[in-house]
PDB file of C-alpha atoms in Angstrom:
ATOM      1  CA  MET R   1      24.280 -62.836 -19.955  1.00  0.00           C
ATOM      2  CA  THR R   2      22.169 -62.499 -16.797  1.00  0.00           C
ATOM      3  CA  ARG R   3      18.586 -63.176 -15.880  1.00  0.00           C
ATOM      4  CA  PRO R   4      16.261 -60.256 -16.688  1.00  0.00           C
ATOM      5  CA  GLY R   5      15.921 -57.820 -13.792  1.00  0.00           C
ATOM      6  CA  ILE R   6      13.813 -54.735 -13.087  1.00  0.00           C
ATOM      7  CA  ARG R   7      15.885 -52.664 -15.521  1.00  0.00           C
ATOM      8  CA  GLU R   8      15.312 -55.125 -18.359  1.00  0.00           C
ATOM      9  CA  TYR R   9      11.573 -55.250 -17.722  1.00  0.00           C
ATOM     10  CA  VAL R  10      11.402 -51.439 -17.690  1.00  0.00           C
ATOM     11  CA  LEU R  11      13.218 -51.327 -21.037  1.00  0.00           C
ATOM     12  CA  LEU R  12      10.891 -54.019 -22.357  1.00  0.00           C
ATOM     13  CA  LEU R  13       7.858 -51.948 -21.359  1.00  0.00           C
ATOM     14  CA  LEU R  14       9.379 -48.835 -22.921  1.00  0.00           C
ATOM     15  CA  LEU R  15      10.017 -50.743 -26.127  1.00  0.00           C
ATOM     16  CA  ALA R  16       6.466 -52.087 -26.059  1.00  0.00           C
ATOM     17  CA  GLY R  17       5.229 -48.526 -25.585  1.00  0.00           C
ATOM     18  CA  MET R  18       7.041 -47.390 -28.708  1.00  0.00           C
ATOM     19  CA  TRP R  19       5.814 -50.311 -30.786  1.00  0.00           C
ATOM     20  CA  GLY R  20       2.329 -50.132 -29.293  1.00  0.00           C
ATOM     21  CA  SER R  21       2.106 -46.452 -30.135  1.00  0.00           C
ATOM     22  CA  SER R  22       2.923 -47.147 -33.767  1.00  0.00           C
ATOM     23  CA  PHE R  23      -0.643 -48.292 -34.481  1.00  0.00           C
ATOM     24  CA  THR R  24      -2.003 -44.961 -33.280  1.00  0.00           C
ATOM     25  CA  PHE R  25       0.507 -42.896 -35.231  1.00  0.00           C
ATOM     26  CA  ILE R  26       0.094 -44.972 -38.380  1.00  0.00           C
ATOM     27  CA  LYS R  27      -3.617 -44.183 -38.122  1.00  0.00           C
ATOM     28  CA  ILE R  28      -2.820 -40.473 -37.823  1.00  0.00           C
ATOM     29  CA  GLY R  29      -0.380 -40.681 -40.715  1.00  0.00           C
ATOM     30  CA  VAL R  30      -2.705 -42.429 -43.180  1.00  0.00           C
ATOM     31  CA  HIS R  31      -5.432 -39.894 -42.452  1.00  0.00           C
ATOM     32  CA  ALA R  32      -3.155 -37.230 -43.926  1.00  0.00           C
ATOM     33  CA  TYR R  33      -0.978 -39.084 -46.422  1.00  0.00           C
ATOM     34  CA  SER R  34      -1.008 -42.308 -48.456  1.00  0.00           C
ATOM     35  CA  PRO R  35       0.202 -45.645 -47.019  1.00  0.00           C
ATOM     36  CA  LEU R  36       3.255 -45.507 -49.308  1.00  0.00           C
ATOM     37  CA  VAL R  37       4.227 -42.052 -48.033  1.00  0.00           C
ATOM     38  CA  VAL R  38       3.800 -43.140 -44.407  1.00  0.00           C
ATOM     39  CA  ALA R  39       5.812 -46.355 -44.840  1.00  0.00           C
ATOM     40  CA  GLY R  40       8.510 -44.829 -47.030  1.00  0.00           C
ATOM     41  CA  GLY R  41       8.937 -41.769 -44.843  1.00  0.00           C
ATOM     42  CA  ARG R  42       9.078 -43.881 -41.706  1.00  0.00           C
ATOM     43  CA  LEU R  43      11.846 -46.088 -43.123  1.00  0.00           C
ATOM     44  CA  THR R  44      13.846 -43.121 -44.403  1.00  0.00           C
ATOM     45  CA  PHE R  45      13.829 -41.340 -41.040  1.00  0.00           C
ATOM     46  CA  ALA R  46      14.692 -44.614 -39.281  1.00  0.00           C
ATOM     47  CA  ALA R  47      17.622 -45.254 -41.608  1.00  0.00           C
ATOM     48  CA  LEU R  48      19.035 -41.799 -40.817  1.00  0.00           C
ATOM     49  CA  VAL R  49      18.765 -42.506 -37.089  1.00  0.00           C
ATOM     50  CA  LEU R  50      20.564 -45.852 -37.414  1.00  0.00           C
ATOM     51  CA  TRP R  51      23.322 -44.406 -39.594  1.00  0.00           C
ATOM     52  CA  ALA R  52      23.920 -41.741 -36.959  1.00  0.00           C
ATOM     53  CA  PHE R  53      24.102 -44.426 -34.293  1.00  0.00           C
ATOM     54  CA  ALA R  54      26.395 -46.578 -36.473  1.00  0.00           C
ATOM     55  CA  TRP R  55      28.714 -43.606 -36.982  1.00  0.00           C
ATOM     56  CA  PHE R  56      28.734 -42.830 -33.261  1.00  0.00           C
ATOM     57  CA  ARG R  57      29.510 -46.456 -32.358  1.00  0.00           C
ATOM     58  CA  LYS R  58      31.898 -46.861 -35.316  1.00  0.00           C
ATOM     59  CA  SER R  59      30.070 -50.025 -36.326  1.00  0.00           C
ATOM     60  CA  ASP R  60      31.273 -52.007 -39.323  1.00  0.00           C
ATOM     61  CA  LEU R  61      29.064 -52.944 -42.270  1.00  0.00           C
ATOM     62  CA  PRO R  62      27.978 -56.480 -43.202  1.00  0.00           C
ATOM     63  CA  ARG R  63      30.716 -58.654 -44.657  1.00  0.00           C
ATOM     64  CA  GLY R  64      30.290 -61.012 -47.586  1.00  0.00           C
ATOM     65  CA  LYS R  65      27.833 -61.456 -50.449  1.00  0.00           C
ATOM     66  CA  LYS R  66      25.530 -63.742 -48.451  1.00  0.00           C
ATOM     67  CA  ALA R  67      25.187 -61.138 -45.690  1.00  0.00           C
ATOM     68  CA  TRP R  68      24.291 -58.357 -48.124  1.00  0.00           C
ATOM     69  CA  LEU R  69      21.775 -60.556 -49.958  1.00  0.00           C
ATOM     70  CA  SER R  70      20.229 -61.521 -46.615  1.00  0.00           C
ATOM     71  CA  ALA R  71      20.072 -57.864 -45.579  1.00  0.00           C
ATOM     72  CA  PHE R  72      18.238 -57.046 -48.808  1.00  0.00           C
ATOM     73  CA  ALA R  73      15.813 -59.950 -48.314  1.00  0.00           C
ATOM     74  CA  ILE R  74      15.060 -58.818 -44.751  1.00  0.00           C
ATOM     75  CA  ALA R  75      14.587 -55.245 -45.965  1.00  0.00           C
ATOM     76  CA  LEU R  76      12.081 -56.402 -48.582  1.00  0.00           C
ATOM     77  CA  ILE R  77      10.203 -59.129 -46.701  1.00  0.00           C
ATOM     78  CA  GLY R  78      10.543 -57.872 -43.130  1.00  0.00           C
ATOM     79  CA  ASN R  79      10.417 -54.097 -43.552  1.00  0.00           C
ATOM     80  CA  ALA R  80       9.362 -52.540 -46.876  1.00  0.00           C
ATOM     81  CA  ILE R  81       6.425 -54.825 -47.685  1.00  0.00           C
ATOM     82  CA  PRO R  82       5.102 -55.204 -44.090  1.00  0.00           C
ATOM     83  CA  PHE R  83       5.334 -51.479 -43.308  1.00  0.00           C
ATOM     84  CA  PHE R  84       3.347 -50.664 -46.430  1.00  0.00           C
ATOM     85  CA  LEU R  85       0.802 -53.441 -45.816  1.00  0.00           C
ATOM     86  CA  ILE R  86       0.206 -52.356 -42.215  1.00  0.00           C
ATOM     87  CA  SER R  87      -0.268 -48.733 -43.289  1.00  0.00           C
ATOM     88  CA  PHE R  88      -2.589 -49.863 -46.087  1.00  0.00           C
ATOM     89  CA  GLY R  89      -4.537 -52.119 -43.726  1.00  0.00           C
ATOM     90  CA  GLU R  90      -5.026 -49.391 -41.146  1.00  0.00           C
ATOM     91  CA  THR R  91      -6.800 -47.200 -43.671  1.00  0.00           C
ATOM     92  CA  ASN R  92      -9.840 -49.390 -42.925  1.00  0.00           C
ATOM     93  CA  VAL R  93      -8.891 -51.500 -39.897  1.00  0.00           C
ATOM     94  CA  ASP R  94      -8.985 -50.031 -36.385  1.00  0.00           C
ATOM     95  CA  ALA R  95      -5.907 -50.139 -34.175  1.00  0.00           C
ATOM     96  CA  GLY R  96      -7.295 -52.843 -31.854  1.00  0.00           C
ATOM     97  CA  LEU R  97      -7.926 -55.340 -34.619  1.00  0.00           C
ATOM     98  CA  ALA R  98      -4.606 -54.470 -36.283  1.00  0.00           C
ATOM     99  CA  ALA R  99      -2.859 -55.235 -32.984  1.00  0.00           C
ATOM    100  CA  ILE R 100      -4.468 -58.636 -32.588  1.00  0.00           C
ATOM    101  CA  LEU R 101      -3.737 -59.516 -36.201  1.00  0.00           C
ATOM    102  CA  MET R 102      -0.085 -58.556 -35.738  1.00  0.00           C
ATOM    103  CA  SER R 103       0.109 -60.677 -32.591  1.00  0.00           C
ATOM    104  CA  THR R 104       0.300 -63.658 -34.935  1.00  0.00           C
ATOM    105  CA  VAL R 105       3.960 -62.753 -35.603  1.00  0.00           C
ATOM    106  CA  PRO R 106       5.482 -64.874 -32.800  1.00  0.00           C
ATOM    107  CA  LEU R 107       2.957 -67.637 -33.432  1.00  0.00           C
ATOM    108  CA  THR R 108       3.946 -67.784 -37.085  1.00  0.00           C
ATOM    109  CA  ALA R 109       7.654 -67.456 -36.295  1.00  0.00           C
ATOM    110  CA  VAL R 110       7.576 -70.314 -33.792  1.00  0.00           C
ATOM    111  CA  VAL R 111       5.743 -72.592 -36.214  1.00  0.00           C
ATOM    112  CA  LEU R 112       8.059 -71.743 -39.122  1.00  0.00           C
ATOM    113  CA  ALA R 113      11.143 -72.152 -36.929  1.00  0.00           C
ATOM    114  CA  HIS R 114       9.928 -75.590 -35.846  1.00  0.00           C
ATOM    115  CA  PHE R 115       9.892 -76.789 -39.457  1.00  0.00           C
ATOM    116  CA  PHE R 116      12.846 -74.859 -40.919  1.00  0.00           C
ATOM    117  CA  THR R 117      15.442 -74.836 -38.135  1.00  0.00           C
ATOM    118  CA  ASP R 118      17.202 -77.498 -36.087  1.00  0.00           C
ATOM    119  CA  ASP R 119      17.434 -75.635 -32.773  1.00  0.00           C
ATOM    120  CA  GLU R 120      14.031 -73.908 -32.445  1.00  0.00           C
ATOM    121  CA  LYS R 121      11.625 -76.802 -32.026  1.00  0.00           C
ATOM    122  CA  LEU R 122       8.297 -76.474 -30.242  1.00  0.00           C
ATOM    123  CA  THR R 123       8.398 -77.159 -26.519  1.00  0.00           C
ATOM    124  CA  LEU R 124       5.778 -77.267 -23.805  1.00  0.00           C
ATOM    125  CA  GLY R 125       6.962 -73.902 -22.479  1.00  0.00           C
ATOM    126  CA  LYS R 126       6.656 -72.303 -25.901  1.00  0.00           C
ATOM    127  CA  VAL R 127       3.144 -73.623 -26.331  1.00  0.00           C
ATOM    128  CA  ILE R 128       2.086 -72.414 -22.884  1.00  0.00           C
ATOM    129  CA  GLY R 129       3.584 -68.972 -23.495  1.00  0.00           C
ATOM    130  CA  ILE R 130       1.887 -68.671 -26.876  1.00  0.00           C
ATOM    131  CA  VAL R 131      -1.481 -69.752 -25.504  1.00  0.00           C
ATOM    132  CA  LEU R 132      -1.293 -67.331 -22.560  1.00  0.00           C
ATOM    133  CA  GLY R 133      -0.165 -64.489 -24.782  1.00  0.00           C
ATOM    134  CA  THR R 134      -2.980 -65.121 -27.223  1.00  0.00           C
ATOM    135  CA  VAL R 135      -5.533 -65.297 -24.418  1.00  0.00           C
ATOM    136  CA  GLY R 136      -4.226 -62.000 -23.058  1.00  0.00           C
ATOM    137  CA  VAL R 137      -4.561 -60.273 -26.430  1.00  0.00           C
ATOM    138  CA  VAL R 138      -8.106 -61.594 -26.874  1.00  0.00           C
ATOM    139  CA  VAL R 139      -9.028 -60.400 -23.368  1.00  0.00           C
ATOM    140  CA  LEU R 140      -7.571 -56.992 -24.189  1.00  0.00           C
ATOM    141  CA  VAL R 141      -9.380 -56.302 -27.432  1.00  0.00           C
ATOM    142  CA  GLY R 142     -12.486 -58.253 -26.451  1.00  0.00           C
ATOM    143  CA  PRO R 143     -13.957 -61.300 -28.197  1.00  0.00           C
ATOM    144  CA  GLU R 144     -16.344 -58.996 -30.040  1.00  0.00           C
ATOM    145  CA  THR R 145     -13.382 -57.540 -31.958  1.00  0.00           C
ATOM    146  CA  LEU R 146     -12.821 -60.907 -33.589  1.00  0.00           C
ATOM    147  CA  SER R 147     -16.265 -60.702 -35.128  1.00  0.00           C
ATOM    148  CA  GLY R 148     -14.911 -57.948 -37.364  1.00  0.00           C
ATOM    149  CA  LEU R 149     -12.731 -60.396 -39.266  1.00  0.00           C
ATOM    150  CA  GLY R 150     -15.460 -60.887 -41.849  1.00  0.00           C
ATOM    151  CA  GLY R 151     -15.551 -57.276 -43.017  1.00  0.00           C
ATOM    152  CA  ASP R 152     -12.861 -55.360 -44.865  1.00  0.00           C
ATOM    153  CA  PHE R 153     -11.174 -58.683 -45.538  1.00  0.00           C
ATOM    154  CA  LEU R 154      -8.615 -57.274 -47.982  1.00  0.00           C
ATOM    155  CA  PHE R 155      -7.275 -54.810 -45.400  1.00  0.00           C
ATOM    156  CA  GLN R 156      -7.180 -57.448 -42.660  1.00  0.00           C
ATOM    157  CA  LEU R 157      -5.428 -59.870 -44.995  1.00  0.00           C
ATOM    158  CA  ALA R 158      -2.797 -57.212 -45.721  1.00  0.00           C
ATOM    159  CA  ILE R 159      -1.930 -57.014 -42.011  1.00  0.00           C
ATOM    160  CA  LEU R 160      -1.828 -60.812 -41.702  1.00  0.00           C
ATOM    161  CA  ILE R 161       0.558 -61.018 -44.668  1.00  0.00           C
ATOM    162  CA  ALA R 162       2.719 -58.386 -42.971  1.00  0.00           C
ATOM    163  CA  ALA R 163       2.861 -60.596 -39.873  1.00  0.00           C
ATOM    164  CA  VAL R 164       3.979 -63.552 -41.992  1.00  0.00           C
ATOM    165  CA  GLY R 165       6.651 -61.354 -43.562  1.00  0.00           C
ATOM    166  CA  TYR R 166       8.025 -60.455 -40.128  1.00  0.00           C
ATOM    167  CA  ALA R 167       8.142 -64.138 -39.202  1.00  0.00           C
ATOM    168  CA  ILE R 168       9.940 -65.161 -42.396  1.00  0.00           C
ATOM    169  CA  SER R 169      12.485 -62.370 -41.982  1.00  0.00           C
ATOM    170  CA  SER R 170      13.283 -63.642 -38.490  1.00  0.00           C
ATOM    171  CA  LEU R 171      14.462 -66.898 -40.068  1.00  0.00           C
ATOM    172  CA  ILE R 172      16.484 -65.142 -42.776  1.00  0.00           C
ATOM    173  CA  SER R 173      18.120 -63.005 -40.079  1.00  0.00           C
ATOM    174  CA  ARG R 174      19.947 -66.097 -38.843  1.00  0.00           C
ATOM    175  CA  ASN R 175      22.301 -65.543 -41.789  1.00  0.00           C
ATOM    176  CA  LEU R 176      23.385 -62.265 -40.162  1.00  0.00           C
ATOM    177  CA  ARG R 177      24.019 -63.552 -36.666  1.00  0.00           C
ATOM    178  CA  ASP R 178      27.793 -63.081 -36.978  1.00  0.00           C
ATOM    179  CA  GLN R 179      27.575 -59.694 -38.705  1.00  0.00           C
ATOM    180  CA  PRO R 180      27.898 -56.195 -37.180  1.00  0.00           C
ATOM    181  CA  ARG R 181      24.566 -55.575 -35.506  1.00  0.00           C
ATOM    182  CA  ILE R 182      24.201 -51.793 -35.780  1.00  0.00           C
ATOM    183  CA  GLY R 183      25.736 -51.392 -39.218  1.00  0.00           C
ATOM    184  CA  SER R 184      23.700 -54.283 -40.608  1.00  0.00           C
ATOM    185  CA  THR R 185      20.464 -52.815 -39.274  1.00  0.00           C
ATOM    186  CA  ALA R 186      21.300 -49.453 -40.852  1.00  0.00           C
ATOM    187  CA  VAL R 187      21.903 -51.205 -44.175  1.00  0.00           C
ATOM    188  CA  ILE R 188      18.610 -53.103 -43.900  1.00  0.00           C
ATOM    189  CA  LEU R 189      16.604 -49.941 -43.230  1.00  0.00           C
ATOM    190  CA  THR R 190      18.402 -48.165 -46.062  1.00  0.00           C
ATOM    191  CA  PHE R 191      17.561 -50.983 -48.482  1.00  0.00           C
ATOM    192  CA  ALA R 192      13.936 -50.888 -47.318  1.00  0.00           C
ATOM    193  CA  SER R 193      13.752 -47.130 -47.857  1.00  0.00           C
ATOM    194  CA  MET R 194      15.329 -47.459 -51.301  1.00  0.00           C
ATOM    195  CA  ILE R 195      12.767 -50.116 -52.224  1.00  0.00           C
ATOM    196  CA  LEU R 196       9.717 -48.069 -51.225  1.00  0.00           C
ATOM    197  CA  MET R 197      10.724 -44.500 -52.031  1.00  0.00           C
ATOM    198  CA  PRO R 198      10.763 -44.880 -55.847  1.00  0.00           C
ATOM    199  CA  PHE R 199       7.196 -46.217 -55.740  1.00  0.00           C
ATOM    200  CA  THR R 200       6.251 -43.415 -53.361  1.00  0.00           C
ATOM    201  CA  LEU R 201       7.721 -40.694 -55.565  1.00  0.00           C
ATOM    202  CA  ILE R 202       6.439 -42.093 -58.879  1.00  0.00           C
ATOM    203  CA  ILE R 203       2.989 -43.334 -57.854  1.00  0.00           C
ATOM    204  CA  ASP R 204       1.875 -40.975 -55.083  1.00  0.00           C
ATOM    205  CA  GLN R 205       3.991 -37.891 -55.791  1.00  0.00           C
ATOM    206  CA  PRO R 206       3.964 -36.575 -52.195  1.00  0.00           C
ATOM    207  CA  TRP R 207       4.683 -32.996 -53.275  1.00  0.00           C
ATOM    208  CA  THR R 208       1.204 -32.870 -54.863  1.00  0.00           C
ATOM    209  CA  MET R 209      -0.499 -33.747 -51.561  1.00  0.00           C
ATOM    210  CA  ALA R 210      -1.818 -31.101 -49.194  1.00  0.00           C
ATOM    211  CA  PHE R 211       0.694 -30.397 -46.443  1.00  0.00           C
ATOM    212  CA  ASP R 212      -0.416 -31.703 -43.061  1.00  0.00           C
ATOM    213  CA  LEU R 213       1.835 -30.940 -40.093  1.00  0.00           C
ATOM    214  CA  THR R 214       0.175 -33.519 -37.829  1.00  0.00           C
ATOM    215  CA  GLY R 215       0.587 -36.235 -40.431  1.00  0.00           C
ATOM    216  CA  LEU R 216       4.214 -35.281 -41.035  1.00  0.00           C
ATOM    217  CA  LEU R 217       4.994 -35.326 -37.319  1.00  0.00           C
ATOM    218  CA  ALA R 218       3.336 -38.750 -37.052  1.00  0.00           C
ATOM    219  CA  ILE R 219       5.590 -40.102 -39.815  1.00  0.00           C
ATOM    220  CA  LEU R 220       8.637 -38.507 -38.173  1.00  0.00           C
ATOM    221  CA  TYR R 221       7.679 -40.075 -34.840  1.00  0.00           C
ATOM    222  CA  LEU R 222       7.224 -43.497 -36.460  1.00  0.00           C
ATOM    223  CA  GLY R 223      10.670 -43.328 -38.018  1.00  0.00           C
ATOM    224  CA  VAL R 224      12.577 -41.917 -35.057  1.00  0.00           C
ATOM    225  CA  PHE R 225      10.951 -43.791 -32.159  1.00  0.00           C
ATOM    226  CA  PRO R 226       9.168 -47.111 -32.963  1.00  0.00           C
ATOM    227  CA  THR R 227      11.607 -47.879 -35.794  1.00  0.00           C
ATOM    228  CA  GLY R 228      14.843 -46.009 -35.018  1.00  0.00           C
ATOM    229  CA  ILE R 229      15.310 -45.406 -31.289  1.00  0.00           C
ATOM    230  CA  ALA R 230      13.510 -48.660 -30.539  1.00  0.00           C
ATOM    231  CA  MET R 231      16.528 -50.369 -32.080  1.00  0.00           C
ATOM    232  CA  PHE R 232      18.720 -48.774 -29.397  1.00  0.00           C
ATOM    233  CA  LEU R 233      16.605 -50.435 -26.708  1.00  0.00           C
ATOM    234  CA  ILE R 234      16.724 -53.721 -28.575  1.00  0.00           C
ATOM    235  CA  LEU R 235      20.519 -53.613 -28.740  1.00  0.00           C
ATOM    236  CA  GLN R 236      20.703 -53.050 -24.994  1.00  0.00           C
ATOM    237  CA  LEU R 237      18.223 -55.799 -24.183  1.00  0.00           C
ATOM    238  CA  VAL R 238      19.970 -58.275 -26.495  1.00  0.00           C
ATOM    239  CA  ALA R 239      23.245 -57.604 -24.712  1.00  0.00           C
ATOM    240  CA  SER R 240      21.856 -57.814 -21.169  1.00  0.00           C
ATOM    241  CA  ALA R 241      18.931 -60.267 -21.313  1.00  0.00           C
ATOM    242  CA  GLY R 242      19.172 -62.077 -24.644  1.00  0.00           C
ATOM    243  CA  THR R 243      16.963 -62.291 -27.701  1.00  0.00           C
ATOM    244  CA  SER R 244      14.605 -64.847 -26.177  1.00  0.00           C
ATOM    245  CA  PHE R 245      13.471 -62.142 -23.740  1.00  0.00           C
ATOM    246  CA  LEU R 246      12.219 -60.053 -26.669  1.00  0.00           C
ATOM    247  CA  VAL R 247      10.148 -62.715 -28.424  1.00  0.00           C
ATOM    248  CA  PHE R 248       6.974 -62.225 -26.448  1.00  0.00           C
ATOM    249  CA  ASN R 249       7.217 -58.436 -26.457  1.00  0.00           C
ATOM    250  CA  ASN R 250       4.775 -58.746 -29.355  1.00  0.00           C
ATOM    251  CA  TYR R 251       2.098 -59.646 -26.795  1.00  0.00           C
ATOM    252  CA  LEU R 252       2.822 -56.548 -24.722  1.00  0.00           C
ATOM    253  CA  VAL R 253       2.368 -54.226 -27.679  1.00  0.00           C
ATOM    254  CA  PRO R 254      -1.474 -54.382 -27.839  1.00  0.00           C
ATOM    255  CA  ALA R 255      -1.812 -53.820 -24.085  1.00  0.00           C
ATOM    256  CA  VAL R 256       0.471 -50.803 -23.995  1.00  0.00           C
ATOM    257  CA  GLY R 257      -1.079 -49.610 -27.250  1.00  0.00           C
ATOM    258  CA  VAL R 258      -4.422 -49.150 -25.494  1.00  0.00           C
ATOM    259  CA  LEU R 259      -2.823 -46.730 -23.032  1.00  0.00           C
ATOM    260  CA  ILE R 260      -1.075 -44.803 -25.818  1.00  0.00           C
ATOM    261  CA  SER R 261      -4.311 -44.490 -27.791  1.00  0.00           C
ATOM    262  CA  PHE R 262      -6.018 -43.141 -24.668  1.00  0.00           C
ATOM    263  CA  ILE R 263      -3.322 -40.482 -24.182  1.00  0.00           C
ATOM    264  CA  VAL R 264      -3.048 -39.434 -27.839  1.00  0.00           C
ATOM    265  CA  LEU R 265      -6.537 -40.067 -29.217  1.00  0.00           C
ATOM    266  CA  ASN R 266      -8.572 -39.897 -25.978  1.00  0.00           C
ATOM    267  CA  GLU R 267      -9.841 -43.431 -26.546  1.00  0.00           C
ATOM    268  CA  VAL R 268     -11.086 -44.855 -23.239  1.00  0.00           C
ATOM    269  CA  PRO R 269      -9.369 -48.208 -22.575  1.00  0.00           C
ATOM    270  CA  GLN R 270     -11.423 -51.275 -21.836  1.00  0.00           C
ATOM    271  CA  PRO R 271     -11.599 -52.363 -18.161  1.00  0.00           C
ATOM    272  CA  SER R 272     -10.080 -55.664 -19.242  1.00  0.00           C
ATOM    273  CA  ALA R 273      -6.792 -53.949 -20.189  1.00  0.00           C
ATOM    274  CA  LEU R 274      -5.109 -54.505 -16.803  1.00  0.00           C
ATOM    275  CA  LEU R 275      -6.271 -58.111 -16.675  1.00  0.00           C
ATOM    276  CA  ALA R 276      -4.905 -58.651 -20.167  1.00  0.00           C
ATOM    277  CA  MET R 277      -1.578 -57.125 -19.166  1.00  0.00           C
ATOM    278  CA  GLY R 278      -1.312 -59.546 -16.238  1.00  0.00           C
ATOM    279  CA  ILE R 279      -2.037 -62.558 -18.430  1.00  0.00           C
ATOM    280  CA  ILE R 280       0.463 -61.379 -21.046  1.00  0.00           C
ATOM    281  CA  LEU R 281       3.215 -60.890 -18.465  1.00  0.00           C
ATOM    282  CA  ILE R 282       2.575 -64.394 -17.137  1.00  0.00           C
ATOM    283  CA  GLY R 283       2.952 -65.627 -20.695  1.00  0.00           C
ATOM    284  CA  ILE R 284       6.322 -63.872 -20.939  1.00  0.00           C
ATOM    285  CA  ALA R 285       7.396 -65.493 -17.678  1.00  0.00           C
ATOM    286  CA  ALA R 286       6.335 -68.905 -19.005  1.00  0.00           C
ATOM    287  CA  SER R 287       8.375 -68.348 -22.137  1.00  0.00           C
ATOM    288  CA  GLN R 288      11.427 -67.536 -19.997  1.00  0.00           C
ATOM    289  CA  VAL R 289      11.088 -70.821 -18.153  1.00  0.00           C
ATOM    290  CA  ARG R 290      11.361 -72.689 -21.411  1.00  0.00           C
ATOM    291  CA  PHE R 291      14.617 -70.891 -22.232  1.00  0.00           C
ATOM    292  CA  LYS R 292      16.131 -71.224 -18.790  1.00  0.00           C
ATOM    293  CA  ARG R 293      18.463 -74.074 -19.662  1.00  0.00           C
ATOM    294  CA  LYS R 294      18.681 -73.374 -23.355  1.00  0.00           C
ATOM    295  CA  SER R 295      19.291 -69.631 -23.469  1.00  0.00           C
ATOM    296  CA  LEU R 296      23.077 -69.854 -23.249  1.00  0.00           C
ATOM    297  CA  LEU R 297      23.202 -72.132 -26.255  1.00  0.00           C
ATOM    298  CA  VAL R 298      20.797 -69.951 -28.174  1.00  0.00           C
ATOM    299  CA  GLU R 299      22.762 -66.791 -27.483  1.00  0.00           C
ATOM    300  CA  LYS R 300      26.062 -68.472 -28.245  1.00  0.00           C
ATOM    301  CA  ASP R 301      24.692 -69.475 -31.614  1.00  0.00           C
ATOM    302  CA  GLY R 302      23.290 -65.985 -32.159  1.00  0.00           C
ATOM    303  CA  THR R 303      19.806 -67.177 -33.015  1.00  0.00           C
ATOM    304  CA  GLN R 304      17.333 -64.379 -33.552  1.00  0.00           C
ATOM    305  CA  GLY R 305      13.954 -64.519 -31.914  1.00  0.00           C
ATOM    306  CA  ASP R 306      12.384 -61.153 -32.586  1.00  0.00           C
ATOM    307  CA  PRO R 307      11.576 -60.433 -36.232  1.00  0.00           C
ATOM    308  CA  ILE R 308      11.928 -56.684 -35.861  1.00  0.00           C
ATOM    309  CA  THR R 309      15.514 -57.054 -34.655  1.00  0.00           C
ATOM    310  CA  PRO R 310      17.151 -58.709 -37.613  1.00  0.00           C
ATOM    311  CA  VAL R 311      20.794 -58.766 -36.580  1.00  0.00           C
ATOM    312  CA  LEU R 312      22.721 -60.124 -33.615  1.00  0.00           C
ATOM    313  CA  GLU R 313      26.346 -59.192 -33.133  1.00  0.00           C
ATOM    314  CA  LYS R 314      28.339 -58.203 -30.088  1.00  0.00           C
ATOM    315  CA  ASP R 315      29.391 -54.665 -31.060  1.00  0.00           C
ATOM    316  CA  ASP R 316      30.756 -54.022 -27.597  1.00  0.00           C
ATOM    317  CA  ARG R 317      32.950 -57.086 -27.958  1.00  0.00           C
ATOM    318  CA  GLU R 318      34.220 -55.857 -31.323  1.00  0.00           C
ATOM    319  CA  THR R 319      34.930 -52.395 -29.900  1.00  0.00           C
ATOM    320  CA  SER R 320      36.804 -53.942 -26.977  1.00  0.00           C
ATOM    321  CA  HIS R 321      38.782 -56.203 -29.320  1.00  0.00           C
ATOM    322  CA  SER R 322      39.673 -53.212 -31.522  1.00  0.00           C
ATOM    323  CA  SER R 323      40.830 -51.224 -28.501  1.00  0.00           C
ATOM    324  CA  ARG R 324      43.045 -54.100 -27.331  1.00  0.00           C
ATOM    325  CA  ALA R 325      44.554 -54.423 -30.805  1.00  0.00           C
ATOM    326  CA  LYS R 326      45.395 -50.723 -30.883  1.00  0.00           C
ATOM    327  CA  SER R 327      46.973 -50.965 -27.424  1.00  0.00           C
ATOM    328  CA  GLN R 328      49.122 -53.905 -28.515  1.00  0.00           C
ATOM    329  CA  LYS R 329      50.312 -51.964 -31.576  1.00  0.00           C
ATOM    330  CA  LYS R 330      51.271 -49.005 -29.393  1.00  0.00           C
ATOM    331  CA  GLY R 331      53.120 -51.324 -27.023  1.00  0.00           C
TER     332      GLY R 331
END
């Protein structure tokens, strides 16, 4: 494990770009199809991507009843329900407000971890990083955006509940810290797809909806990139920089999301976007200071920090161990 370098920050920005773009493409998707179709389709495409990656890497599946039950819980609480709630919320909530509502994920996760874990207590560095990240998000979307919290309360509440679900799943994911990372993620996404698709097929009957190529491509993009390929980047960052480096990526998402919305939807970004980005990056740096002495212990224990990356396991180490075992047998 090494300190994050230029490569890691580039990957972090690329990951933030994928996640930030999801708000725009969810908006495109729900304009054409129902929230259930968007969420279910996204999870199904993502599961296919992860199974392909698991096959390519020859990753094992989770081992033990507890691991499979945890995978199902993460699929339900951290994927199926939140993906639907976010899609439902964005039928009436604009992307900027959705982004700031979802920025409560790390805040909620840190608070929950403080009360329900023994090794993730609040520290001064955590508090500083959270405050700076929150300030950056507020600067980005503008204080006037917060005034919209009174209207469309049901849709805003749906997004807030989704954020809580992500945070809770990050705690449950600790049960999978010794499980195969890629295979476990594929199982989680498969469970999530299996949970939502029956409701999608029975309630919404997608085949009765008018075909919309743009909406379909948006759903395909959501599944392949922000949900599927994004996992590839996460795996690389976990191996090279550690999970603590990913925690505050949630604050980068709104900033990068403004740029994506400008490119795709021709929405002119606010002048405060660059200032917000600077504040957010400072917040990430502050969060790294707090982990400077603790990161080795955290990584050794396999503790998960980012709720969207539910599993931590050294696949490369397993592959290397397998190769050595085969060599010994041949010898």
